[in-house]
Amino acid sequence: MKMTISLPAGGSRLSELIIGPGTLDELPREILTRLGRRRAFWVWDANVRELWGERLPALQLGGAEHSEPILFAASETNKRLSSVEELARRLVEAGADRNSVLVAVGGGVTGDVVGFLASVYMRGIPCHQVPTTLLAQVDSSVGGKTGVDLPEGKNLLGSFHQPEAVWMDPRFLETLPAVELRQGMAEVVKTAMIGDARLWDYLEGHHEAIRRRDPEAVSRIVTACCAFKASVVEADEKEGGYRRILNFGHTIGHALERLSGYRVRHGDAVAVGMAVSAELSRRLGRLPDEAAARLIKLCEAWDLPTRVPSGYDPAAIVAALRSDKKRMGDVLHFILPVRIGEAIDYENLDETLLRRTLTDLSA
Ligand SMILES: NC(=O)c1ccc[n+]([C@@H]2O[C@H](COP(=O)([O-])OP(=O)(O)OC[C@H]3O[C@@H](n4cnc5c(N)ncnc54)[C@H](O)[C@@H]3O)[C@@H](O)[C@H]2O)c1
Ligand SMILES: [Zn+2]
């Protein structure tokens, strides 16, 4: 299966998503044909290069139009402006100019850093994304958000820069550690719950195939998630309102991540946030018991946590949400599921209900 989704990027330009096994074999040639007279500069997550550089000789073939690979030690701690500067200097040294194109190969960190670099290098050059983690394939490589962290918080510097194309091969996931697969699955479960009941049924019925990273099964879920995210982004590229739906589980998730000093991983934090939001929705009489139970069951099947970890005071979580709200200069929004495949944007949730629910769901 190979699927192409196009989405508008900055007006009339199209950003293409190419998904399916075999994508990688065609990648260097396909990119070359799109380049015209431009030259491509490849920035690789060093781990991915180590694992896949030799397994994919086609990527090494290159040609005069491809540069030597540039390696980036991808990690959240290196998702910094200093990395952008260092990579930019390496690009200058390698001869990249205003007519060059960047290709980012790696997970979400690499995609965010290289996407940001592309948006500012010589006032902006195009980029292609080759996401290699499930999280990057289903989430971070679609939508055009790029950025780096500051010591004061994540993603505080960034830009919107739609890639020309995103190339997704499920085979990359063969080497992905289970803990990373799980982080991506949290976003997949999120997508199914807020917008795709058919994907939900697929997830319930194809657990084993996904767990063993069957290429067809992975392509199926990546395609569904990208199609949904693309449709949301198309309707609301710059996060006016509708795009907020993607934040299901993230309001509480972000608070937990921050309170833990980022020791609780993003997908795990989002899973807890989804469980709390579902329970809130159930208590408000918006979500049937059966749907709430199915969410918990699916998260548990993926070893995703569904209770607030011990040691996190509900009052501290509520306080963190309040400070988030102040920072965003906004009312507090909760995305609440109302059935499998549909969610609503709920404002001004009662804090007492929230505190009580967090207490009841504490481990
Ligand atoms: N731009 C967006 O819209 C958006 C959305 C969600 C998340 N993000 C960002 O994405 C980042 C998280 O992305 P991530 O989870 O992909 O993290 P990551 O890029 O750090 O990758 C996780 C780990 O997996 C390794 N890895 C990557 N591909 C591999 C493969 N095929 N086999 C084996 N190991 C591999 C990496 O080297 C790294 O150690 C965060 O910084 C987050 O802010 C951005
Ligand atoms: Zn997320």
mmCIF file of C-alpha atoms and ligand atoms in Angstrom:
data_model
loop_
_atom_site.group_PDB
_atom_site.id
_atom_site.type_symbol
_atom_site.label_atom_id
_atom_site.label_comp_id
_atom_site.label_asym_id
_atom_site.label_seq_id
_atom_site.Cartn_x
_atom_site.Cartn_y
_atom_site.Cartn_z
ATOM 1 C CA MET A 1 0.000 0.000 0.000
ATOM 2 C CA LYS A 2 1.285 3.389 -0.858
ATOM 3 C CA MET A 3 -0.735 6.448 -0.245
ATOM 4 C CA THR A 4 -0.303 10.080 -0.988
ATOM 5 C CA ILE A 5 -2.163 12.767 0.903
ATOM 6 C CA SER A 6 -1.781 16.367 -0.179
ATOM 7 C CA LEU A 7 -2.368 19.257 2.095
ATOM 8 C CA PRO A 8 -2.216 22.966 1.462
ATOM 9 C CA ALA A 9 0.982 24.501 2.743
ATOM 10 C CA GLY A 10 1.094 28.235 3.149
ATOM 11 C CA GLY A 11 -1.552 29.025 0.577
ATOM 12 C CA SER A 12 -1.546 27.137 -2.669
ATOM 13 C CA ARG A 13 1.614 25.052 -2.280
ATOM 14 C CA LEU A 14 0.992 21.386 -1.570
ATOM 15 C CA SER A 15 2.720 19.318 1.046
ATOM 16 C CA GLU A 16 2.687 15.672 0.090
ATOM 17 C CA LEU A 17 2.609 12.738 2.488
ATOM 18 C CA ILE A 18 3.886 9.500 0.992
ATOM 19 C CA ILE A 19 3.203 6.474 3.163
ATOM 20 C CA GLY A 20 3.951 2.803 2.686
ATOM 21 C CA PRO A 21 6.529 0.028 2.592
ATOM 22 C CA GLY A 22 9.010 0.637 -0.192
ATOM 23 C CA THR A 23 8.959 4.401 0.226
ATOM 24 C CA LEU A 24 12.600 4.327 1.253
ATOM 25 C CA ASP A 25 13.809 2.499 -1.805
ATOM 26 C CA GLU A 26 12.422 5.202 -4.012
ATOM 27 C CA LEU A 27 13.311 8.098 -1.783
ATOM 28 C CA PRO A 28 16.672 9.338 -3.111
ATOM 29 C CA ARG A 29 15.535 9.060 -6.709
ATOM 30 C CA GLU A 30 12.136 10.596 -6.003
ATOM 31 C CA ILE A 31 13.656 13.490 -4.139
ATOM 32 C CA LEU A 32 16.182 13.994 -6.912
ATOM 33 C CA THR A 33 13.430 14.207 -9.494
ATOM 34 C CA ARG A 34 11.672 16.831 -7.399
ATOM 35 C CA LEU A 35 14.821 18.861 -6.886
ATOM 36 C CA GLY A 36 15.225 20.191 -10.388
ATOM 37 C CA ARG A 37 18.402 22.247 -10.256
ATOM 38 C CA ARG A 38 18.462 22.404 -6.491
ATOM 39 C CA ARG A 39 20.813 20.433 -4.250
ATOM 40 C CA ALA A 40 19.714 18.322 -1.271
ATOM 41 C CA PHE A 41 21.468 18.305 2.099
ATOM 42 C CA TRP A 42 20.596 15.349 4.313
ATOM 43 C CA VAL A 43 20.596 15.739 8.091
ATOM 44 C CA TRP A 44 20.361 12.400 9.907
ATOM 45 C CA ASP A 45 19.635 11.482 13.500
ATOM 46 C CA ALA A 46 23.016 9.842 14.219
ATOM 47 C CA ASN A 47 21.295 6.803 15.816
ATOM 48 C CA VAL A 48 19.174 6.252 12.743
ATOM 49 C CA ARG A 49 22.142 6.618 10.442
ATOM 50 C CA GLU A 50 23.957 3.969 12.482
ATOM 51 C CA LEU A 51 20.993 1.576 12.294
ATOM 52 C CA TRP A 52 19.834 2.256 8.763
ATOM 53 C CA GLY A 53 22.705 3.821 6.831
ATOM 54 C CA GLU A 54 24.008 0.449 5.679
ATOM 55 C CA ARG A 55 20.692 -1.336 5.534
ATOM 56 C CA LEU A 56 19.511 1.169 2.999
ATOM 57 C CA PRO A 57 22.274 1.394 0.450
ATOM 58 C CA ALA A 58 19.882 3.181 -1.872
ATOM 59 C CA LEU A 59 20.042 6.170 0.412
ATOM 60 C CA GLN A 60 23.792 6.262 0.173
ATOM 61 C CA LEU A 61 23.871 6.191 -3.578
ATOM 62 C CA GLY A 62 23.021 9.840 -3.742
ATOM 63 C CA GLY A 63 24.544 11.416 -6.788
ATOM 64 C CA ALA A 64 26.086 14.754 -7.470
ATOM 65 C CA GLU A 65 22.967 16.526 -6.281
ATOM 66 C CA HIS A 66 22.997 14.956 -2.790
ATOM 67 C CA SER A 67 25.525 16.139 -0.228
ATOM 68 C CA GLU A 68 27.456 14.069 2.293
ATOM 69 C CA PRO A 69 25.196 13.148 5.233
ATOM 70 C CA ILE A 70 25.253 15.554 8.159
ATOM 71 C CA LEU A 71 24.833 13.787 11.510
ATOM 72 C CA PHE A 72 22.847 15.207 14.423
ATOM 73 C CA ALA A 73 22.931 13.688 17.940
ATOM 74 C CA ALA A 74 19.164 13.821 18.386
ATOM 75 C CA SER A 75 17.851 14.088 21.927
ATOM 76 C CA GLU A 76 15.473 16.419 23.707
ATOM 77 C CA THR A 77 18.483 18.054 25.429
ATOM 78 C CA ASN A 78 19.967 18.852 22.015
ATOM 79 C CA LYS A 79 16.722 20.345 20.750
ATOM 80 C CA ARG A 80 18.231 23.774 21.216
ATOM 81 C CA LEU A 81 19.007 26.915 19.287
ATOM 82 C CA SER A 82 22.707 26.086 19.654
ATOM 83 C CA SER A 83 22.119 22.922 17.575
ATOM 84 C CA VAL A 84 20.395 24.998 14.908
ATOM 85 C CA GLU A 85 23.412 27.296 14.751
ATOM 86 C CA GLU A 86 25.853 24.409 14.647
ATOM 87 C CA LEU A 87 23.957 22.648 11.859
ATOM 88 C CA ALA A 88 23.633 25.919 9.941
ATOM 89 C CA ARG A 89 27.389 26.404 10.081
ATOM 90 C CA ARG A 90 27.925 22.891 8.790
ATOM 91 C CA LEU A 91 25.547 23.621 5.940
ATOM 92 C CA VAL A 92 27.430 26.788 5.001
ATOM 93 C CA GLU A 93 30.663 24.837 5.075
ATOM 94 C CA ALA A 94 29.146 22.139 2.853
ATOM 95 C CA GLY A 95 28.030 24.751 0.352
ATOM 96 C CA ALA A 96 24.272 24.930 1.001
ATOM 97 C CA ASP A 97 22.748 28.094 -0.440
ATOM 98 C CA ARG A 98 19.349 29.661 -1.012
ATOM 99 C CA ASN A 99 18.573 27.102 -3.688
ATOM 100 C CA SER A 100 19.294 24.116 -1.469
ATOM 101 C CA VAL A 101 16.787 21.755 0.106
ATOM 102 C CA LEU A 102 17.082 20.058 3.505
ATOM 103 C CA VAL A 103 16.095 16.449 4.123
ATOM 104 C CA ALA A 104 15.550 15.495 7.785
ATOM 105 C CA VAL A 105 15.850 11.785 8.654
ATOM 106 C CA GLY A 106 14.949 10.914 12.240
ATOM 107 C CA GLY A 107 12.354 11.196 14.972
ATOM 108 C CA GLY A 108 10.391 14.218 16.118
ATOM 109 C CA VAL A 109 13.410 15.959 17.595
ATOM 110 C CA THR A 110 15.302 15.844 14.307
ATOM 111 C CA GLY A 111 12.199 16.887 12.378
ATOM 112 C CA ASP A 112 11.541 19.850 14.652
ATOM 113 C CA VAL A 113 15.163 21.048 14.662
ATOM 114 C CA VAL A 114 15.797 20.602 10.943
ATOM 115 C CA GLY A 115 12.378 22.017 10.050
ATOM 116 C CA PHE A 116 13.161 25.086 12.132
ATOM 117 C CA LEU A 117 16.605 25.371 10.571
ATOM 118 C CA ALA A 118 15.046 25.186 7.097
ATOM 119 C CA SER A 119 12.614 27.954 7.993
ATOM 120 C CA VAL A 120 15.399 30.380 8.888
ATOM 121 C CA TYR A 121 18.408 29.261 6.847
ATOM 122 C CA MET A 122 19.116 32.090 4.392
ATOM 123 C CA ARG A 123 15.623 33.361 5.235
ATOM 124 C CA GLY A 124 14.044 30.020 4.542
ATOM 125 C CA ILE A 125 14.618 27.053 2.260
ATOM 126 C CA PRO A 126 12.359 24.047 1.557
ATOM 127 C CA CYS A 127 12.654 20.813 3.467
ATOM 128 C CA HIS A 128 11.607 17.195 3.178
ATOM 129 C CA GLN A 129 10.869 15.085 6.232
ATOM 130 C CA VAL A 130 11.684 11.395 6.619
ATOM 131 C CA PRO A 131 10.233 10.528 10.042
ATOM 132 C CA THR A 132 11.582 7.345 11.604
ATOM 133 C CA THR A 133 9.631 7.005 14.877
ATOM 134 C CA LEU A 134 5.953 6.165 15.156
ATOM 135 C CA LEU A 135 5.382 9.446 16.989
ATOM 136 C CA ALA A 136 7.004 11.431 14.201
ATOM 137 C CA GLN A 137 5.101 9.513 11.517
ATOM 138 C CA VAL A 138 1.669 9.896 13.094
ATOM 139 C CA ASP A 139 2.086 13.312 14.640
ATOM 140 C CA SER A 140 5.085 15.598 14.536
ATOM 141 C CA SER A 141 5.908 15.473 10.824
ATOM 142 C CA VAL A 142 2.422 16.590 9.791
ATOM 143 C CA GLY A 143 1.190 20.092 10.373
ATOM 144 C CA GLY A 144 4.225 22.258 9.764
ATOM 145 C CA LYS A 145 5.126 23.097 13.341
ATOM 146 C CA THR A 146 8.867 23.297 13.984
ATOM 147 C CA GLY A 147 10.868 24.464 16.946
ATOM 148 C CA VAL A 148 13.416 24.133 19.692
ATOM 149 C CA ASP A 149 13.286 24.247 23.489
ATOM 150 C CA LEU A 150 14.480 26.859 25.967
ATOM 151 C CA PRO A 151 15.527 26.037 29.537
ATOM 152 C CA GLU A 152 12.249 27.754 30.502
ATOM 153 C CA GLY A 153 10.076 25.388 28.493
ATOM 154 C CA LYS A 154 9.607 23.166 25.476
ATOM 155 C CA ASN A 155 9.072 24.455 21.938
ATOM 156 C CA LEU A 156 9.226 28.119 22.987
ATOM 157 C CA LEU A 157 11.079 29.103 19.801
ATOM 158 C CA GLY A 158 9.639 27.936 16.536
ATOM 159 C CA SER A 159 7.903 28.562 13.276
ATOM 160 C CA PHE A 160 5.355 27.148 10.894
ATOM 161 C CA HIS A 161 7.159 25.665 7.913
ATOM 162 C CA GLN A 162 5.354 23.017 5.879
ATOM 163 C CA PRO A 163 7.649 20.399 4.365
ATOM 164 C CA GLU A 164 7.478 19.880 0.612
ATOM 165 C CA ALA A 165 6.943 16.207 1.268
ATOM 166 C CA VAL A 166 6.935 13.726 4.141
ATOM 167 C CA TRP A 167 8.216 10.240 3.304
ATOM 168 C CA MET A 168 7.079 7.529 5.672
ATOM 169 C CA ASP A 169 8.286 3.971 5.512
ATOM 170 C CA PRO A 170 6.913 1.621 8.201
ATOM 171 C CA ARG A 171 10.085 -0.466 8.032
ATOM 172 C CA PHE A 172 11.909 2.114 10.126
ATOM 173 C CA LEU A 173 9.842 0.977 13.099
ATOM 174 C CA GLU A 174 11.536 -2.457 13.021
ATOM 175 C CA THR A 175 14.394 -1.012 15.056
ATOM 176 C CA LEU A 176 12.325 1.249 17.295
ATOM 177 C CA PRO A 177 12.513 0.336 21.014
ATOM 178 C CA ALA A 178 9.184 -0.737 22.570
ATOM 179 C CA VAL A 179 9.118 2.290 24.839
ATOM 180 C CA GLU A 180 9.245 4.598 21.794
ATOM 181 C CA LEU A 181 6.549 2.611 19.980
ATOM 182 C CA ARG A 182 4.333 3.056 23.050
ATOM 183 C CA GLN A 183 4.806 6.850 23.011
ATOM 184 C CA GLY A 184 3.573 6.922 19.423
ATOM 185 C CA MET A 185 0.667 4.584 20.193
ATOM 186 C CA ALA A 186 -0.671 7.112 22.712
ATOM 187 C CA GLU A 187 -1.128 9.584 19.829
ATOM 188 C CA VAL A 188 -2.696 6.865 17.674
ATOM 189 C CA VAL A 189 -5.223 6.010 20.406
ATOM 190 C CA LYS A 190 -5.863 9.749 20.817
ATOM 191 C CA THR A 191 -6.592 10.185 17.108
ATOM 192 C CA ALA A 192 -8.980 7.231 17.030
ATOM 193 C CA MET A 193 -10.838 8.445 20.109
ATOM 194 C CA ILE A 194 -11.361 12.026 18.918
ATOM 195 C CA GLY A 195 -11.986 11.417 15.257
ATOM 196 C CA ASP A 196 -11.851 7.960 13.740
ATOM 197 C CA ALA A 197 -14.077 5.152 14.990
ATOM 198 C CA ARG A 198 -12.930 2.853 12.163
ATOM 199 C CA LEU A 199 -9.323 3.274 13.231
ATOM 200 C CA TRP A 200 -10.481 2.437 16.763
ATOM 201 C CA ASP A 201 -11.970 -0.869 15.630
ATOM 202 C CA TYR A 202 -8.808 -1.601 13.688
ATOM 203 C CA LEU A 203 -6.668 -0.986 16.778
ATOM 204 C CA GLU A 204 -8.813 -3.308 18.877
ATOM 205 C CA GLY A 205 -8.619 -6.018 16.219
ATOM 206 C CA HIS A 206 -4.988 -5.800 15.114
ATOM 207 C CA HIS A 207 -2.993 -5.423 18.287
ATOM 208 C CA GLU A 208 -0.527 -8.205 17.569
ATOM 209 C CA ALA A 209 0.152 -7.117 13.985
ATOM 210 C CA ILE A 210 0.934 -3.581 15.136
ATOM 211 C CA ARG A 211 3.049 -4.806 18.028
ATOM 212 C CA ARG A 212 5.226 -6.846 15.676
ATOM 213 C CA ARG A 213 5.387 -3.755 13.395
ATOM 214 C CA ASP A 214 3.768 -5.479 10.461
ATOM 215 C CA PRO A 215 4.359 -2.983 7.610
ATOM 216 C CA GLU A 216 0.786 -3.106 6.329
ATOM 217 C CA ALA A 217 -0.673 -2.630 9.808
ATOM 218 C CA VAL A 218 1.702 0.236 10.572
ATOM 219 C CA SER A 219 0.904 1.869 7.226
ATOM 220 C CA ARG A 220 -2.789 1.568 7.970
ATOM 221 C CA ILE A 221 -2.566 3.409 11.296
ATOM 222 C CA VAL A 222 -0.061 5.993 10.054
ATOM 223 C CA THR A 223 -2.281 6.750 7.064
ATOM 224 C CA ALA A 224 -5.375 7.143 9.237
ATOM 225 C CA CYS A 225 -3.617 9.427 11.722
ATOM 226 C CA CYS A 226 -2.035 11.569 8.991
ATOM 227 C CA ALA A 227 -5.312 11.859 7.108
ATOM 228 C CA PHE A 228 -7.094 12.994 10.248
ATOM 229 C CA LYS A 229 -4.363 15.420 11.314
ATOM 230 C CA ALA A 230 -4.113 16.786 7.775
ATOM 231 C CA SER A 231 -7.853 17.435 7.704
ATOM 232 C CA VAL A 232 -7.701 19.275 11.019
ATOM 233 C CA VAL A 233 -4.632 21.275 10.017
ATOM 234 C CA GLU A 234 -6.180 22.138 6.677
ATOM 235 C CA ALA A 235 -9.172 23.598 8.484
ATOM 236 C CA ASP A 236 -7.025 25.451 11.016
ATOM 237 C CA GLU A 237 -3.357 25.704 10.052
ATOM 238 C CA LYS A 238 -2.299 28.206 12.715
ATOM 239 C CA GLU A 239 -4.209 26.815 15.688
ATOM 240 C CA GLY A 240 -7.124 29.220 15.848
ATOM 241 C CA GLY A 241 -9.591 26.889 17.466
ATOM 242 C CA TYR A 242 -10.440 23.627 15.766
ATOM 243 C CA ARG A 243 -6.844 22.401 15.864
ATOM 244 C CA ARG A 244 -7.261 22.357 19.634
ATOM 245 C CA ILE A 245 -9.129 19.046 19.272
ATOM 246 C CA LEU A 246 -5.702 17.411 18.824
ATOM 247 C CA ASN A 247 -4.943 18.361 22.421
ATOM 248 C CA PHE A 248 -7.112 15.579 23.832
ATOM 249 C CA GLY A 249 -5.197 14.240 26.853
ATOM 250 C CA HIS A 250 -2.567 16.957 26.466
ATOM 251 C CA THR A 251 -3.852 19.531 28.969
ATOM 252 C CA ILE A 252 -3.239 17.216 31.903
ATOM 253 C CA GLY A 253 -0.461 15.438 30.032
ATOM 254 C CA HIS A 254 1.639 18.598 29.707
ATOM 255 C CA ALA A 255 1.100 19.440 33.380
ATOM 256 C CA LEU A 256 2.291 15.964 34.392
ATOM 257 C CA GLU A 257 5.307 16.117 32.101
ATOM 258 C CA ARG A 258 6.345 19.485 33.508
ATOM 259 C CA LEU A 259 5.759 18.502 37.141
ATOM 260 C CA SER A 260 7.892 15.391 36.599
ATOM 261 C CA GLY A 261 10.731 17.446 35.107
ATOM 262 C CA TYR A 262 10.041 15.510 31.875
ATOM 263 C CA ARG A 263 10.797 12.157 33.475
ATOM 264 C CA VAL A 264 7.245 11.063 32.587
ATOM 265 C CA ARG A 265 7.376 10.575 28.824
ATOM 266 C CA HIS A 266 5.009 12.481 26.552
ATOM 267 C CA GLY A 267 2.890 9.533 25.366
ATOM 268 C CA ASP A 268 2.588 8.149 28.888
ATOM 269 C CA ALA A 269 1.526 11.571 30.204
ATOM 270 C CA VAL A 270 -1.018 11.935 27.392
ATOM 271 C CA ALA A 271 -2.459 8.495 28.212
ATOM 272 C CA VAL A 272 -3.051 9.580 31.818
ATOM 273 C CA GLY A 273 -4.570 12.812 30.502
ATOM 274 C CA MET A 274 -6.889 10.866 28.178
ATOM 275 C CA ALA A 275 -8.023 8.596 31.022
ATOM 276 C CA VAL A 276 -8.743 11.597 33.279
ATOM 277 C CA SER A 277 -10.591 13.463 30.496
ATOM 278 C CA ALA A 278 -12.687 10.399 29.702
ATOM 279 C CA GLU A 279 -13.589 10.017 33.353
ATOM 280 C CA LEU A 280 -14.503 13.726 33.581
ATOM 281 C CA SER A 281 -16.676 13.344 30.516
ATOM 282 C CA ARG A 282 -18.315 10.237 31.974
ATOM 283 C CA ARG A 283 -19.049 12.038 35.242
ATOM 284 C CA LEU A 284 -20.536 14.938 33.302
ATOM 285 C CA GLY A 285 -22.866 12.463 31.624
ATOM 286 C CA ARG A 286 -21.276 13.084 28.205
ATOM 287 C CA LEU A 287 -19.444 9.782 27.656
ATOM 288 C CA PRO A 288 -21.090 6.347 27.995
ATOM 289 C CA ASP A 289 -19.478 4.026 30.592
ATOM 290 C CA GLU A 290 -18.760 1.450 27.919
ATOM 291 C CA ALA A 291 -16.720 3.882 25.771
ATOM 292 C CA ALA A 292 -14.725 5.041 28.794
ATOM 293 C CA ALA A 293 -13.974 1.411 29.674
ATOM 294 C CA ARG A 294 -12.817 0.680 26.103
ATOM 295 C CA LEU A 295 -10.381 3.596 26.242
ATOM 296 C CA ILE A 296 -8.839 2.292 29.453
ATOM 297 C CA LYS A 297 -8.636 -1.225 28.042
ATOM 298 C CA LEU A 298 -6.926 -0.111 24.837
ATOM 299 C CA CYS A 299 -4.392 1.994 26.743
ATOM 300 C CA GLU A 300 -3.668 -0.914 29.061
ATOM 301 C CA ALA A 301 -3.160 -3.227 26.093
ATOM 302 C CA TRP A 302 -0.317 -0.926 25.063
ATOM 303 C CA ASP A 303 1.084 -0.665 28.615
ATOM 304 C CA LEU A 304 0.103 2.982 28.671
ATOM 305 C CA PRO A 305 -0.616 4.296 32.185
ATOM 306 C CA THR A 306 -4.209 5.309 32.965
ATOM 307 C CA ARG A 307 -3.809 6.543 36.522
ATOM 308 C CA VAL A 308 -2.014 9.592 37.895
ATOM 309 C CA PRO A 309 1.353 8.234 39.087
ATOM 310 C CA SER A 310 1.872 8.212 42.845
ATOM 311 C CA GLY A 311 3.562 11.271 44.285
ATOM 312 C CA TYR A 312 1.637 13.768 42.157
ATOM 313 C CA ASP A 313 -0.674 15.902 44.255
ATOM 314 C CA PRO A 314 -3.936 16.678 42.411
ATOM 315 C CA ALA A 315 -3.781 20.228 43.782
ATOM 316 C CA ALA A 316 -0.326 20.662 42.206
ATOM 317 C CA ILE A 317 -1.656 19.422 38.867
ATOM 318 C CA VAL A 318 -4.561 21.877 39.025
ATOM 319 C CA ALA A 319 -2.137 24.685 39.930
ATOM 320 C CA ALA A 320 0.059 23.741 36.943
ATOM 321 C CA LEU A 321 -3.002 23.859 34.682
ATOM 322 C CA ARG A 322 -3.869 27.293 36.031
ATOM 323 C CA SER A 323 -0.370 28.621 35.312
ATOM 324 C CA ASP A 324 -0.537 27.096 31.818
ATOM 325 C CA LYS A 325 -3.799 28.914 31.288
ATOM 326 C CA LYS A 326 -2.231 32.202 32.400
ATOM 327 C CA ARG A 327 0.741 31.680 30.115
ATOM 328 C CA MET A 328 -1.511 31.003 27.148
ATOM 329 C CA GLY A 329 -3.675 34.035 28.044
ATOM 330 C CA ASP A 330 -6.705 31.860 27.475
ATOM 331 C CA VAL A 331 -9.544 30.107 29.209
ATOM 332 C CA LEU A 332 -8.834 26.542 30.193
ATOM 333 C CA HIS A 333 -10.005 24.198 27.455
ATOM 334 C CA PHE A 334 -10.648 20.526 28.008
ATOM 335 C CA ILE A 335 -11.163 18.234 25.060
ATOM 336 C CA LEU A 336 -13.722 15.714 26.234
ATOM 337 C CA PRO A 337 -14.610 12.570 24.293
ATOM 338 C CA VAL A 338 -18.343 12.036 23.861
ATOM 339 C CA ARG A 339 -18.121 8.648 22.141
ATOM 340 C CA ILE A 340 -15.504 6.603 20.297
ATOM 341 C CA GLY A 341 -14.550 8.812 17.341
ATOM 342 C CA GLU A 342 -15.847 12.146 18.593
ATOM 343 C CA ALA A 343 -14.790 14.807 21.102
ATOM 344 C CA ILE A 344 -15.882 18.282 22.106
ATOM 345 C CA ASP A 345 -14.081 21.400 23.270
ATOM 346 C CA TYR A 346 -15.281 22.071 26.826
ATOM 347 C CA GLU A 347 -14.507 25.391 28.518
ATOM 348 C CA ASN A 348 -14.457 26.374 32.164
ATOM 349 C CA LEU A 349 -14.540 22.936 33.677
ATOM 350 C CA ASP A 350 -15.504 22.916 37.355
ATOM 351 C CA GLU A 351 -12.267 22.746 39.370
ATOM 352 C CA THR A 352 -13.796 20.780 42.231
ATOM 353 C CA LEU A 353 -14.880 18.046 39.827
ATOM 354 C CA LEU A 354 -11.421 18.067 38.284
ATOM 355 C CA ARG A 355 -9.665 17.785 41.648
ATOM 356 C CA ARG A 356 -11.986 15.012 42.799
ATOM 357 C CA THR A 357 -11.495 13.059 39.568
ATOM 358 C CA LEU A 358 -7.709 13.420 39.753
ATOM 359 C CA THR A 359 -7.803 12.162 43.354
ATOM 360 C CA ASP A 360 -9.994 9.188 42.461
ATOM 361 C CA LEU A 361 -7.713 8.278 39.556
ATOM 362 C CA SER A 362 -4.472 8.546 41.534
ATOM 363 C CA ALA A 363 -2.407 5.384 41.758
HETATM 364 N N1 LIG B 1 6.105 19.489 15.427
HETATM 365 C C1 LIG B 1 5.066 18.899 15.990
HETATM 366 O O1 LIG B 1 3.909 19.124 15.601
HETATM 367 C C2 LIG B 1 5.299 17.920 17.088
HETATM 368 C C3 LIG B 1 4.250 17.088 17.537
HETATM 369 C C4 LIG B 1 4.526 16.134 18.518
HETATM 370 C C5 LIG B 1 5.814 16.029 19.045
HETATM 371 N N2 LIG B 1 6.798 16.861 18.602
HETATM 372 C C6 LIG B 1 8.162 16.770 19.138
HETATM 373 O O2 LIG B 1 8.686 15.503 18.807
HETATM 374 C C7 LIG B 1 9.714 15.182 19.751
HETATM 375 C C8 LIG B 1 9.574 13.729 20.126
HETATM 376 O O3 LIG B 1 9.746 12.955 18.964
HETATM 377 P P1 LIG B 1 10.211 11.434 19.065
HETATM 378 O O4 LIG B 1 9.388 10.736 20.084
HETATM 379 O O5 LIG B 1 10.253 10.907 17.684
HETATM 380 O O6 LIG B 1 11.655 11.574 19.722
HETATM 381 P P2 LIG B 1 13.161 11.488 19.165
HETATM 382 O O7 LIG B 1 13.335 12.167 17.880
HETATM 383 O O8 LIG B 1 14.015 11.932 20.306
HETATM 384 O O9 LIG B 1 13.354 9.909 18.968
HETATM 385 C C9 LIG B 1 13.294 9.054 20.089
HETATM 386 C C10 LIG B 1 14.513 8.124 20.133
HETATM 387 O O10 LIG B 1 14.394 7.145 19.104
HETATM 388 C C11 LIG B 1 15.579 7.107 18.298
HETATM 389 N N3 LIG B 1 15.137 6.668 16.985
HETATM 390 C C12 LIG B 1 14.554 7.399 15.997
HETATM 391 N N4 LIG B 1 14.196 6.609 14.972
HETATM 392 C C13 LIG B 1 14.570 5.353 15.299
HETATM 393 C C14 LIG B 1 14.463 4.100 14.652
HETATM 394 N N5 LIG B 1 13.851 3.964 13.468
HETATM 395 N N6 LIG B 1 14.979 3.013 15.276
HETATM 396 C C15 LIG B 1 15.560 3.127 16.497
HETATM 397 N N7 LIG B 1 15.670 4.274 17.170
HETATM 398 C C16 LIG B 1 15.184 5.383 16.575
HETATM 399 C C17 LIG B 1 16.136 8.485 18.403
HETATM 400 O O11 LIG B 1 17.512 8.519 18.120
HETATM 401 C C18 LIG B 1 15.838 8.831 19.861
HETATM 402 O O12 LIG B 1 16.808 8.270 20.702
HETATM 403 C C19 LIG B 1 9.550 16.127 20.915
HETATM 404 O O13 LIG B 1 10.605 17.054 20.929
HETATM 405 C C20 LIG B 1 8.226 16.825 20.635
HETATM 406 O O14 LIG B 1 8.194 18.152 21.119
HETATM 407 C C21 LIG B 1 6.562 17.781 17.636
HETATM 408 ZN ZN ZN B 2 1.309 14.801 21.731
#
